[in-house]
Amino acid sequence: MRKWVEEVAALCRPANIHWCNGSEEEKKALTELAVAAGILIPLNPDKHPGCYYHRSHANDVARVEERTFICTKTAQEAGPTNNWANPTEMYQKLNGLLNGAMAGRTLYVIPYLMGPPGSPLTKIGVEITDSVYVVLSMRIMTRIGKVAWNELGSNGVFTKGLHSMLDINPETRYIAHFPQDNAVISTSSNYGGNVLLGKKCLALRLASYLGRDEGWMAEHMLILGVESPTGEKTYVAAAFPSACGKTNFAMLTPPEHYKGWKVTTIGDDIAWMRPGPDGRLYAINPEAGYFGVAPGTNCKTNLNAMLSLSRDTIFTNVALTKSGEVWWEGKDGEPPADLLDWHGKPWIAGSKEKAAHPNSRFAAPMKNNPVLDSEVSNPTGVPISAIIFGGRRATTMPLVFQAFNWVHGTYVGATMGSEMTAAAAGKVGTVRRDPMAMLPFAGYNMGDYFTHWLRMRKLLKNPPKIFHVNWFRKSAEGEFLWPGYGENMRVLKWIVDRCKGRVPATETPLGWMPEAKDIDITGIPNYTKEKLEEALSIDIEGWKTEVMLQDELFMKLYADLPKELVYQRELLISRL
Ligand code: OXD
Ligand code: MN
């Protein structure tokens, strides 16, 4: 590790090297330095204790899929859904860009853990960065410093992550993964998803590659616990594409009618899952914080997220008041009068421009979450009883169904789709296929990734049951057929009851489904049994079209598609 740091320092030629120990004194000193440099703005300590504000460059506000590369020896290994680059050529290009790139800057070495200490599922990463914003964000999102040095010991294996902001030029922006070297290099960005290298780069792209070889799974899934009034605990993992409410579902507040039920959070974005000695699938959340989308978050949609970000949080690209308070579209209450938008310009109420960037974020420590699950740092992980897939679909997809078995469930995940912004596309039903919500995050060939899912079945004596949900179905009049948010507890209860073998279900062409009477709708304002029936109905003609649409991705992947999935498609067509 020292040798690697020396090599990077010889290339990037920083003015100083700072080895992070993760202490409170270090946090204080680096925060002061970031404030003095104008990188962080302290927020009002009465309203947002311990919180800071950051504005990123206007050209650097989101993940950049077109600049994200999987650099395996052959293009075949990366597969048709990833950008591939030759590793030798990519190293050459990046070494050129990084030559002297840290002149006059400090090089920070951040050792971090993805996962709780002492867990066989945990991985060690070291990120080298020239961004103090990255250091302070990494200490929220992961376990950094001494705890990671200890775990590394004298001969531990670790993932190499190298990040330099360069001059934040989109033309030299690369997020380049080298799975065969367990390494990632990120240049010319300072936006979280591109530069907090533990998250999407290590915990999904590189980890999915490691998981394939080591017999485990790295998935774009939240993990939650459901506790019944009698104290029975069930853990569920769920994959939804970005911006479909994963953080909200992971922190759900059950409705009034569900007295005594509790939902607790293990994680809101990533699950690492490995077969346990009892043949069940055990999961950990490799992260230690939430990097959530701010707009739309309020006390009604997600009270627990609002409480999580109430202290010690870094906000990026939200709107700011002169008195040091933050605001975003969809926050509680009216926009304050003296608002500065995410560019720092005065914002006039009623303006067509958004005050907060639609992808503005909060990085909040998970320990602030009032419903944090007690097992979140258990090195064994938690046993998963159900896996849920879902997307944003105005038509076709019913509220909930259960796959017949693991192989069918793999097909359901592989064919998952979600509407790109339905309004902007102007055409309801324009869906992007996003298998297991992993399209931007699989570190190798998507066809081989499906094969890995099928292979995992053989390692599990008691596999989780697999479900598909859709909170977003609409009537012909364009009205949502399901209230969503906390009311999703009602569907979650059906899922838990199915896992325990407590409720019957009806066999349909799609899978096992509840009847309307099986979902309790008592106490939902202005909701009717007719709406629920419509949300649960199967549109056979719509499904015939759906099967044709699924082919778009299957054709692209055909050469590497496991035949089991082709047969599942045939079986679905016969049932329809
Ligand atoms: C995402 C995220 O883009 O979690 O999926 O940030
Ligand atoms: Mn995500």
Coordinates of C-alpha atoms and ligand atoms in Angstrom, one line a residue:
M1 CA 0.0 0.0 0.0
R2 CA 2.9 2.4 0.9
K3 CA 4.5 1.5 -2.4
W4 CA 1.4 2.3 -4.3
V5 CA 1.0 5.7 -2.5
E6 CA 4.7 6.4 -3.4
E7 CA 4.1 5.6 -7.0
V8 CA 1.0 7.8 -7.2
A9 CA 2.8 10.7 -5.4
A10 CA 5.8 10.4 -7.8
L11 CA 3.3 10.7 -10.7
C12 CA 1.0 13.4 -9.3
R13 CA 3.7 15.4 -7.5
P14 CA 1.5 16.9 -4.6
A15 CA 2.9 19.6 -2.3
N16 CA 1.9 17.5 0.8
I17 CA 0.7 14.0 1.7
H18 CA -1.9 13.6 4.5
W19 CA -2.6 10.1 5.8
C20 CA -6.2 10.2 7.2
N21 CA -6.8 8.7 10.7
G22 CA -10.5 9.5 10.8
S23 CA -10.3 11.3 14.2
E24 CA -12.5 14.2 15.3
E25 CA -9.5 16.5 15.4
E26 CA -8.8 15.7 11.8
K27 CA -12.4 16.4 10.8
K28 CA -12.3 19.8 12.6
A29 CA -9.0 20.8 11.0
L30 CA -10.1 19.7 7.5
T31 CA -13.5 21.4 7.8
E32 CA -11.8 24.7 8.9
L33 CA -9.5 24.4 5.9
A34 CA -12.4 23.7 3.5
V35 CA -14.3 26.7 4.9
A36 CA -11.3 29.0 4.6
A37 CA -10.9 27.9 1.0
G38 CA -14.6 28.5 0.2
I39 CA -15.2 24.8 -0.5
L40 CA -17.7 24.5 2.3
I41 CA -20.1 27.2 3.7
P42 CA -21.1 26.6 7.4
L43 CA -24.9 26.5 7.8
N44 CA -26.9 28.2 10.5
P45 CA -25.9 26.2 13.6
D46 CA -29.3 26.6 15.3
K47 CA -31.2 25.2 12.3
H48 CA -28.6 22.8 10.9
P49 CA -26.1 21.9 13.6
G50 CA -22.8 20.6 12.3
C51 CA -23.9 21.0 8.7
Y52 CA -22.1 22.5 5.7
Y53 CA -23.0 23.6 2.1
H54 CA -21.1 22.9 -1.1
R55 CA -21.7 24.0 -4.7
S56 CA -20.2 21.8 -7.4
H57 CA -19.1 23.1 -10.8
A58 CA -22.2 23.6 -13.0
N59 CA -20.8 21.1 -15.5
D60 CA -20.3 18.5 -12.8
V61 CA -23.7 17.7 -11.1
A62 CA -24.4 14.0 -11.8
R63 CA -22.9 10.6 -12.6
V64 CA -21.6 10.5 -16.2
E65 CA -22.5 7.1 -17.7
E66 CA -20.9 8.0 -21.1
R67 CA -17.6 8.7 -19.4
T68 CA -17.7 5.5 -17.2
F69 CA -15.5 2.7 -18.5
I70 CA -15.0 -1.0 -17.7
C71 CA -11.4 -1.7 -18.7
T72 CA -11.2 -5.5 -18.9
K73 CA -8.8 -7.4 -21.1
T74 CA -11.5 -8.0 -23.7
A75 CA -14.6 -6.1 -24.7
Q76 CA -16.5 -9.3 -24.4
E77 CA -16.0 -9.4 -20.6
A78 CA -17.4 -5.9 -20.3
G79 CA -20.4 -6.8 -22.5
P80 CA -22.6 -4.7 -24.8
T81 CA -24.3 -2.6 -22.0
N82 CA -21.0 -1.1 -20.7
N83 CA -18.4 1.3 -22.3
W84 CA -15.3 -0.8 -22.7
A85 CA -11.7 0.5 -23.0
N86 CA -8.4 -1.3 -23.4
P87 CA -6.8 -1.2 -19.9
T88 CA -3.3 -0.5 -21.3
E89 CA -4.5 2.4 -23.4
M90 CA -6.7 3.8 -20.6
Y91 CA -3.8 3.7 -18.1
Q92 CA -1.6 5.5 -20.6
K93 CA -4.2 8.2 -21.1
L94 CA -4.8 8.6 -17.4
N95 CA -1.2 8.6 -16.5
G96 CA -0.7 11.5 -19.0
L97 CA -3.6 13.4 -17.4
L98 CA -2.3 12.7 -13.8
N99 CA 1.3 13.7 -14.5
G100 CA 1.9 16.6 -12.1
A101 CA -1.8 16.9 -11.5
M102 CA -1.5 17.6 -7.8
A103 CA 1.2 20.2 -7.9
G104 CA 0.6 22.7 -5.1
R105 CA -2.2 20.5 -3.7
T106 CA -2.4 18.0 -0.8
L107 CA -2.7 14.3 -1.6
Y108 CA -5.0 12.7 1.0
V109 CA -4.8 9.0 1.6
I110 CA -8.2 7.7 2.9
P111 CA -8.3 4.1 4.2
Y112 CA -11.9 3.0 4.4
L113 CA -14.1 0.0 5.1
M114 CA -17.1 -1.0 3.0
G115 CA -19.0 -2.9 5.7
P116 CA -18.8 -3.4 9.5
P117 CA -15.4 -4.2 11.0
G118 CA -14.8 -7.9 11.5
S119 CA -17.2 -9.1 8.8
P120 CA -16.3 -11.7 6.2
L121 CA -18.4 -9.6 3.8
T122 CA -16.5 -6.4 4.4
K123 CA -13.9 -5.0 1.9
I124 CA -11.1 -2.6 2.4
G125 CA -10.5 0.3 0.1
V126 CA -7.9 3.1 0.0
E127 CA -8.8 6.3 -1.9
I128 CA -6.2 8.8 -2.8
T129 CA -7.7 12.2 -3.6
D130 CA -6.8 15.8 -3.9
S131 CA -10.3 16.9 -2.8
V132 CA -11.0 17.8 0.8
Y133 CA -14.7 17.7 0.0
V134 CA -14.2 14.0 -0.9
V135 CA -12.4 13.3 2.4
L136 CA -15.2 14.9 4.5
S137 CA -17.9 13.2 2.4
M138 CA -16.1 9.8 2.6
R139 CA -16.0 10.1 6.4
I140 CA -19.8 10.3 6.4
M141 CA -20.5 7.6 3.8
T142 CA -18.0 5.0 4.9
R143 CA -16.0 4.0 8.0
I144 CA -12.6 5.7 7.5
G145 CA -9.3 5.9 9.3
K146 CA -7.9 3.8 12.1
V147 CA -10.6 1.2 11.9
A148 CA -9.6 0.5 8.3
W149 CA -5.9 0.6 9.0
N150 CA -6.5 -2.0 11.7
E151 CA -8.5 -4.2 9.4
L152 CA -5.9 -3.9 6.7
G153 CA -3.1 -5.2 9.0
S154 CA 0.2 -5.9 7.4
N155 CA -0.9 -7.9 4.4
G156 CA -4.6 -7.2 3.8
V157 CA -6.1 -7.0 0.3
F158 CA -7.5 -3.6 -0.7
T159 CA -9.2 -1.8 -3.6
K160 CA -7.1 1.0 -5.1
G161 CA -9.0 4.2 -5.8
L162 CA -7.3 7.2 -7.3
H163 CA -9.1 10.5 -7.8
S164 CA -7.9 13.9 -9.0
M165 CA -10.1 16.9 -9.7
L166 CA -7.7 18.1 -12.4
D167 CA -9.6 21.2 -13.6
I168 CA -13.1 19.8 -13.6
N169 CA -13.1 19.7 -17.4
P170 CA -15.8 17.4 -18.8
E171 CA -13.5 16.4 -21.7
T172 CA -10.9 14.9 -19.4
R173 CA -13.5 13.3 -17.1
Y174 CA -13.1 9.5 -16.8
I175 CA -14.5 7.0 -14.3
A176 CA -12.3 4.1 -15.3
H177 CA -12.6 0.7 -13.6
F178 CA -9.9 -2.0 -13.8
P179 CA -11.7 -5.0 -12.3
Q180 CA -8.7 -7.3 -13.0
D181 CA -6.5 -5.0 -10.9
N182 CA -9.2 -4.3 -8.3
A183 CA -8.7 -0.6 -9.1
V184 CA -10.5 2.6 -10.2
I185 CA -9.3 6.0 -11.4
S186 CA -11.5 9.0 -11.5
T187 CA -10.5 12.3 -13.1
S188 CA -11.9 15.9 -13.6
S189 CA -15.0 15.6 -11.4
N190 CA -15.9 16.4 -7.8
Y191 CA -19.5 15.1 -7.9
G192 CA -20.2 12.4 -5.3
G193 CA -21.3 9.5 -7.6
N194 CA -18.1 9.9 -9.7
V195 CA -15.6 10.5 -6.8
L196 CA -16.8 8.8 -3.6
L197 CA -15.1 5.8 -4.9
G198 CA -16.4 3.4 -2.3
K199 CA -20.0 3.7 -3.5
K200 CA -20.9 3.0 -7.1
C201 CA -17.3 2.2 -8.2
L202 CA -16.2 -0.2 -5.5
A203 CA -19.4 -1.3 -3.9
L204 CA -21.2 -2.0 -7.2
R205 CA -19.0 -2.2 -10.3
L206 CA -15.8 -3.8 -8.8
A207 CA -17.7 -5.7 -6.1
S208 CA -20.1 -7.3 -8.6
Y209 CA -17.0 -8.6 -10.5
L210 CA -15.5 -9.9 -7.2
G211 CA -18.8 -11.4 -6.2
R212 CA -19.1 -13.4 -9.4
D213 CA -15.7 -15.0 -8.7
E214 CA -16.2 -15.4 -5.0
G215 CA -19.8 -16.6 -4.9
W216 CA -21.7 -13.6 -3.6
M217 CA -23.8 -10.7 -4.9
A218 CA -23.3 -6.9 -4.9
E219 CA -26.7 -5.4 -5.7
H220 CA -28.2 -1.9 -6.1
M221 CA -30.7 -2.7 -3.3
L222 CA -32.0 -1.2 -0.1
I223 CA -32.3 -3.4 2.9
L224 CA -35.0 -3.0 5.5
G225 CA -36.4 -4.8 8.5
V226 CA -40.1 -5.3 9.2
E227 CA -41.1 -5.8 12.8
S228 CA -44.6 -7.1 13.6
P229 CA -46.5 -6.1 16.8
T230 CA -45.4 -9.5 18.2
G231 CA -41.7 -8.7 17.7
E232 CA -41.3 -11.0 14.6
K233 CA -38.5 -9.6 12.4
T234 CA -38.3 -10.1 8.6
Y235 CA -35.5 -8.6 6.4
V236 CA -36.2 -7.6 2.8
A237 CA -33.9 -6.3 0.0
A238 CA -35.3 -4.2 -2.9
A239 CA -33.9 -3.0 -6.2
F240 CA -35.4 0.1 -7.9
P241 CA -33.7 2.3 -10.5
S242 CA -32.4 5.7 -9.3
A243 CA -35.1 8.2 -8.3
C244 CA -37.9 5.6 -7.8
G245 CA -38.0 6.0 -4.0
K246 CA -35.5 3.6 -2.6
T247 CA -34.5 5.9 0.3
N248 CA -38.2 6.5 1.1
F249 CA -39.0 2.8 1.1
A250 CA -36.0 2.0 3.3
M251 CA -37.2 4.4 6.0
L252 CA -40.9 3.9 5.6
T253 CA -43.2 5.2 8.4
P254 CA -46.2 2.7 8.7
P255 CA -49.6 4.3 8.6
E256 CA -51.7 4.9 11.7
H257 CA -53.7 1.7 11.0
Y258 CA -50.6 -0.4 11.4
K259 CA -50.1 0.2 15.1
G260 CA -47.2 -1.8 16.5
W261 CA -45.5 -2.4 13.1
K262 CA -42.1 -0.9 12.6
V263 CA -39.8 -0.6 9.6
T264 CA -36.1 -0.3 10.3
T265 CA -33.3 0.6 7.9
I266 CA -30.1 -1.4 7.2
G267 CA -29.3 0.4 4.0
D268 CA -30.8 2.6 1.3
D269 CA -28.8 1.9 -1.8
I270 CA -26.4 -1.1 -1.8
A271 CA -26.6 -4.7 -0.5
W272 CA -23.8 -7.2 -0.4
M273 CA -25.3 -10.7 0.1
R274 CA -23.6 -14.0 0.7
P275 CA -25.0 -17.5 1.4
G276 CA -24.8 -18.4 5.1
P277 CA -24.2 -21.8 6.8
D278 CA -27.9 -22.3 7.1
G279 CA -28.5 -21.9 3.3
R280 CA -30.1 -18.5 3.6
L281 CA -28.8 -15.3 2.0
Y282 CA -27.2 -12.9 4.4
A283 CA -26.8 -9.2 3.6
I284 CA -24.8 -6.2 4.9
N285 CA -25.0 -2.6 3.9
P286 CA -21.4 -1.7 3.0
E287 CA -22.1 2.0 3.5
A288 CA -22.3 4.2 6.7
G289 CA -24.3 7.1 5.4
Y290 CA -27.0 8.2 2.9
F291 CA -26.2 10.1 -0.3
G292 CA -29.8 11.0 -1.0
V293 CA -31.6 13.2 -3.5
A294 CA -32.9 16.2 -1.7
P295 CA -35.8 17.5 -3.9
G296 CA -39.1 15.8 -2.9
T297 CA -37.8 14.9 0.6
N298 CA -40.1 16.3 3.3
C299 CA -41.7 15.3 6.6
K300 CA -44.6 13.6 4.8
T301 CA -42.6 11.7 2.2
N302 CA -39.8 10.7 4.5
L303 CA -39.7 12.0 8.0
N304 CA -36.8 9.7 9.0
A305 CA -34.6 11.1 6.1
M306 CA -35.4 14.6 7.3
L307 CA -34.3 13.7 10.8
S308 CA -31.2 11.9 9.4
L309 CA -30.1 15.1 7.6
S310 CA -30.9 17.4 10.6
R311 CA -27.3 17.4 11.8
D312 CA -23.7 16.7 10.7
T313 CA -24.7 16.6 7.0
I314 CA -23.1 18.0 3.9
F315 CA -25.6 19.4 1.3
T316 CA -24.5 19.8 -2.3
N317 CA -26.3 22.0 -4.9
V318 CA -29.5 22.7 -2.9
A319 CA -30.7 26.3 -2.5
L320 CA -29.5 28.5 0.3
T321 CA -30.9 31.4 2.3
K322 CA -28.9 34.4 3.5
S323 CA -29.3 33.2 7.1
G324 CA -27.7 29.9 6.2
E325 CA -30.7 27.6 5.8
V326 CA -31.1 25.1 3.0
W327 CA -34.2 24.6 0.8
W328 CA -35.2 22.5 -2.2
E329 CA -38.3 21.9 -4.3
G330 CA -40.7 19.7 -2.4
K331 CA -39.3 20.6 1.1
D332 CA -42.0 21.4 3.7
G333 CA -43.5 24.9 3.6
E334 CA -43.2 27.8 1.1
P335 CA -39.8 28.8 -0.4
P336 CA -38.1 31.4 1.8
A337 CA -38.0 34.9 0.4
D338 CA -34.2 35.5 0.3
L339 CA -33.2 32.4 -1.6
L340 CA -30.0 31.8 -3.6
D341 CA -30.3 29.1 -6.2
W342 CA -27.7 26.3 -6.6
H343 CA -25.6 28.6 -8.7
G344 CA -25.5 31.2 -5.9
K345 CA -27.8 33.6 -7.7
P346 CA -30.9 35.2 -6.2
W347 CA -33.9 33.1 -6.9
I348 CA -37.3 34.8 -7.6
A349 CA -40.4 32.9 -6.3
G350 CA -42.4 31.5 -9.2
S351 CA -39.3 31.4 -11.5
K352 CA -39.3 28.6 -14.1
E353 CA -35.7 27.7 -13.0
K354 CA -35.4 25.3 -10.1
A355 CA -33.8 26.8 -7.0
A356 CA -32.1 23.5 -6.1
H357 CA -30.6 21.3 -8.8
P358 CA -32.9 18.3 -9.4
N359 CA -30.0 16.0 -8.4
S360 CA -28.9 18.1 -5.4
R361 CA -27.9 15.8 -2.5
F362 CA -27.5 15.3 1.2
A363 CA -24.7 13.2 2.6
A364 CA -26.0 12.2 6.1
P365 CA -24.5 9.8 8.6
M366 CA -26.7 6.7 9.1
K367 CA -26.4 7.0 12.9
N368 CA -28.7 9.9 12.7
N369 CA -31.6 7.7 11.4
P370 CA -34.1 7.2 14.2
V371 CA -35.2 3.9 12.7
L372 CA -31.7 2.6 12.1
D373 CA -31.8 -1.2 12.5
S374 CA -30.1 -2.6 15.6
E375 CA -28.2 -5.2 13.4
V376 CA -26.7 -2.7 11.0
S377 CA -23.2 -3.4 12.1
N378 CA -23.6 -7.1 12.8
P379 CA -20.7 -8.7 11.0
T380 CA -22.9 -11.7 10.1
G381 CA -25.3 -9.6 8.2
V382 CA -29.1 -10.2 8.3
P383 CA -31.0 -13.1 6.7
I384 CA -33.0 -11.9 3.6
S385 CA -36.5 -13.4 3.3
A386 CA -37.7 -11.5 0.2
I387 CA -36.1 -9.7 -2.8
I388 CA -38.3 -7.0 -4.4
F389 CA -37.9 -5.6 -7.8
G390 CA -39.7 -2.5 -9.0
G391 CA -39.8 0.4 -11.4
R392 CA -41.9 3.4 -12.3
R393 CA -44.6 2.1 -14.7
A394 CA -47.8 4.0 -15.5
T395 CA -49.3 1.0 -17.2
T396 CA -49.1 -2.8 -17.4
M397 CA -47.3 -3.6 -14.2
P398 CA -49.7 -4.6 -11.4
L399 CA -49.2 -3.4 -7.8
V400 CA -47.5 -6.6 -6.7
F401 CA -46.9 -10.2 -7.8
Q402 CA -44.6 -13.0 -6.5
A403 CA -42.4 -14.9 -8.9
F404 CA -43.0 -18.7 -9.1
N405 CA -39.4 -19.5 -8.1
W406 CA -35.8 -18.1 -8.1
V407 CA -35.3 -18.7 -11.9
H408 CA -38.5 -17.0 -12.7
G409 CA -37.6 -14.2 -10.3
T410 CA -34.3 -13.7 -12.1
Y411 CA -36.2 -13.3 -15.3
V412 CA -38.5 -10.8 -13.6
G413 CA -35.5 -8.8 -12.5
A414 CA -33.7 -9.1 -15.8
T415 CA -36.6 -7.7 -17.7
M416 CA -37.3 -4.8 -15.2
G417 CA -38.1 -1.5 -16.8
S418 CA -38.7 2.0 -15.6
E419 CA -40.1 5.1 -17.3
M420 CA -37.6 7.7 -18.2
T421 CA -39.3 11.0 -17.4
A422 CA -42.7 10.1 -18.7
A423 CA -43.8 13.8 -19.1
A424 CA -40.6 14.7 -21.1
A425 CA -40.8 11.7 -23.4
G426 CA -44.5 12.8 -24.0
K427 CA -45.4 9.2 -24.5
V428 CA -46.6 7.1 -21.6
G429 CA -45.0 3.6 -21.7
T430 CA -41.5 4.6 -23.0
V431 CA -39.4 2.5 -20.7
R432 CA -35.7 2.0 -20.3
R433 CA -34.8 -1.6 -19.5
D434 CA -32.7 -1.6 -16.3
P435 CA -32.1 -5.2 -15.3
M436 CA -32.0 -5.5 -11.5
A437 CA -31.5 -1.6 -11.5
M438 CA -27.9 -2.5 -12.3
L439 CA -27.6 -1.2 -15.9
P440 CA -25.2 1.6 -15.0
F441 CA -23.5 -0.5 -12.3
A442 CA -22.6 -4.0 -13.5
G443 CA -18.9 -4.4 -13.6
Y444 CA -18.9 -7.1 -16.3
N445 CA -21.1 -8.6 -19.0
M446 CA -24.8 -8.3 -18.2
G447 CA -25.4 -11.8 -19.7
D448 CA -22.8 -13.3 -17.4
Y449 CA -24.3 -11.4 -14.5
F450 CA -27.7 -13.1 -15.2
T451 CA -25.8 -16.5 -15.2
H452 CA -24.3 -15.6 -11.8
W453 CA -27.8 -14.9 -10.4
L454 CA -28.9 -18.4 -11.6
R455 CA -25.8 -20.0 -10.2
M456 CA -26.4 -18.4 -6.8
R457 CA -29.6 -20.6 -6.5
K458 CA -27.4 -23.6 -6.2
L459 CA -25.6 -22.1 -3.2
L460 CA -28.9 -21.4 -1.4
K461 CA -30.9 -24.1 0.4
N462 CA -33.5 -21.5 1.5
P463 CA -33.5 -18.7 -1.1
P464 CA -35.4 -15.5 -0.6
K465 CA -38.8 -15.3 -2.3
I466 CA -38.8 -12.8 -5.2
F467 CA -41.5 -10.2 -5.8
H468 CA -42.2 -7.3 -8.2
V469 CA -44.0 -4.1 -7.2
N470 CA -45.2 -1.0 -9.0
W471 CA -46.3 2.0 -6.9
F472 CA -46.8 4.2 -9.9
R473 CA -49.6 2.6 -12.0
K474 CA -52.1 5.1 -13.3
S475 CA -55.8 5.0 -14.4
A476 CA -56.8 5.9 -17.9
E477 CA -57.5 9.4 -16.5
G478 CA -53.9 9.7 -15.3
E479 CA -54.6 9.3 -11.6
F480 CA -52.3 7.2 -9.5
L481 CA -54.0 3.9 -8.5
W482 CA -52.0 3.5 -5.3
P483 CA -51.2 6.1 -2.7
G484 CA -47.5 5.0 -2.2
Y485 CA -45.1 6.2 0.5
G486 CA -46.1 5.0 4.0
E487 CA -49.1 3.1 2.6
N488 CA -46.6 0.7 0.9
M489 CA -46.5 -0.9 4.3
R490 CA -49.8 -2.7 3.3
V491 CA -48.1 -4.4 0.3
L492 CA -45.0 -5.1 2.4
K493 CA -47.1 -6.9 5.0
W494 CA -48.5 -9.1 2.2
I495 CA -45.0 -9.9 1.1
V496 CA -43.9 -10.7 4.6
D497 CA -47.0 -12.9 5.1
R498 CA -46.2 -14.8 1.8
C499 CA -42.6 -15.4 3.1
K500 CA -44.0 -16.9 6.2
G501 CA -46.6 -19.0 4.3
R502 CA -49.5 -17.2 6.1
V503 CA -51.6 -15.9 3.2
P504 CA -53.0 -17.6 0.2
A505 CA -52.3 -16.3 -3.3
T506 CA -53.9 -16.7 -6.8
E507 CA -51.9 -18.3 -9.6
T508 CA -51.9 -15.9 -12.6
P509 CA -49.8 -15.7 -15.8
L510 CA -47.4 -13.3 -14.1
G511 CA -46.9 -15.2 -10.8
W512 CA -48.7 -15.5 -7.5
M513 CA -51.0 -12.5 -6.7
P514 CA -53.2 -11.2 -3.9
E515 CA -56.9 -10.7 -4.3
A516 CA -58.1 -7.2 -3.3
K517 CA -59.4 -8.6 0.0
D518 CA -55.9 -9.7 0.9
I519 CA -54.5 -6.1 1.0
D520 CA -55.9 -4.2 4.0
I521 CA -56.9 -0.7 2.8
T522 CA -58.6 0.5 6.1
G523 CA -57.9 4.1 6.8
I524 CA -56.4 5.2 3.5
P525 CA -58.1 8.6 2.8
N526 CA -60.2 8.7 -0.4
Y527 CA -59.2 5.3 -1.5
T528 CA -61.5 2.5 -2.8
K529 CA -61.5 -1.2 -3.3
E530 CA -62.2 -0.5 -7.0
K531 CA -58.9 1.4 -7.3
L532 CA -57.1 -1.4 -5.6
E533 CA -58.7 -3.9 -8.0
E534 CA -57.6 -1.8 -11.0
A535 CA -54.0 -1.6 -9.5
L536 CA -54.0 -5.4 -9.2
S537 CA -55.5 -6.1 -12.6
I538 CA -53.6 -7.9 -15.4
D539 CA -53.9 -6.3 -18.9
I540 CA -53.2 -9.3 -21.1
E541 CA -52.9 -7.2 -24.3
G542 CA -50.5 -4.8 -22.6
W543 CA -48.4 -7.7 -21.4
K544 CA -48.1 -9.1 -25.0
T545 CA -46.6 -5.7 -26.0
E546 CA -44.5 -5.8 -22.8
V547 CA -42.9 -9.1 -23.8
M548 CA -42.0 -7.7 -27.3
L549 CA -40.5 -4.6 -25.7
Q550 CA -38.4 -6.8 -23.4
D551 CA -36.8 -8.2 -26.5
E552 CA -34.9 -5.0 -27.1
L553 CA -32.4 -5.8 -24.3
F554 CA -32.5 -9.6 -24.9
M555 CA -31.5 -9.1 -28.5
K556 CA -28.6 -6.9 -27.5
L557 CA -27.4 -9.6 -25.0
Y558 CA -28.5 -12.6 -27.0
A559 CA -25.0 -14.2 -27.4
D560 CA -24.5 -14.3 -23.6
L561 CA -28.1 -14.7 -22.4
P562 CA -28.6 -17.8 -20.3
K563 CA -31.1 -20.1 -22.0
E564 CA -33.1 -20.3 -18.8
L565 CA -34.2 -16.7 -19.4
V566 CA -35.2 -17.4 -23.0
Y567 CA -37.3 -20.4 -21.7
Q568 CA -38.9 -18.2 -19.0
R569 CA -39.9 -15.8 -21.8
E570 CA -41.5 -18.7 -23.8
L571 CA -43.3 -19.9 -20.7
L572 CA -44.7 -16.4 -20.0
I573 CA -45.9 -16.1 -23.6
S574 CA -47.7 -19.5 -23.3
R575 CA -49.3 -18.4 -20.1
L576 CA -50.5 -15.1 -21.5
Ligands
OXD1 C1 -27.8 6.6 -7.9 C2 -27.4 7.0 -6.5 O1 -27.5 7.4 -8.8 O2 -27.6 6.2 -5.6 O3 -28.3 5.5 -8.0 O4 -26.8 8.1 -6.3
MN2 MN -28.3 4.3 -6.2

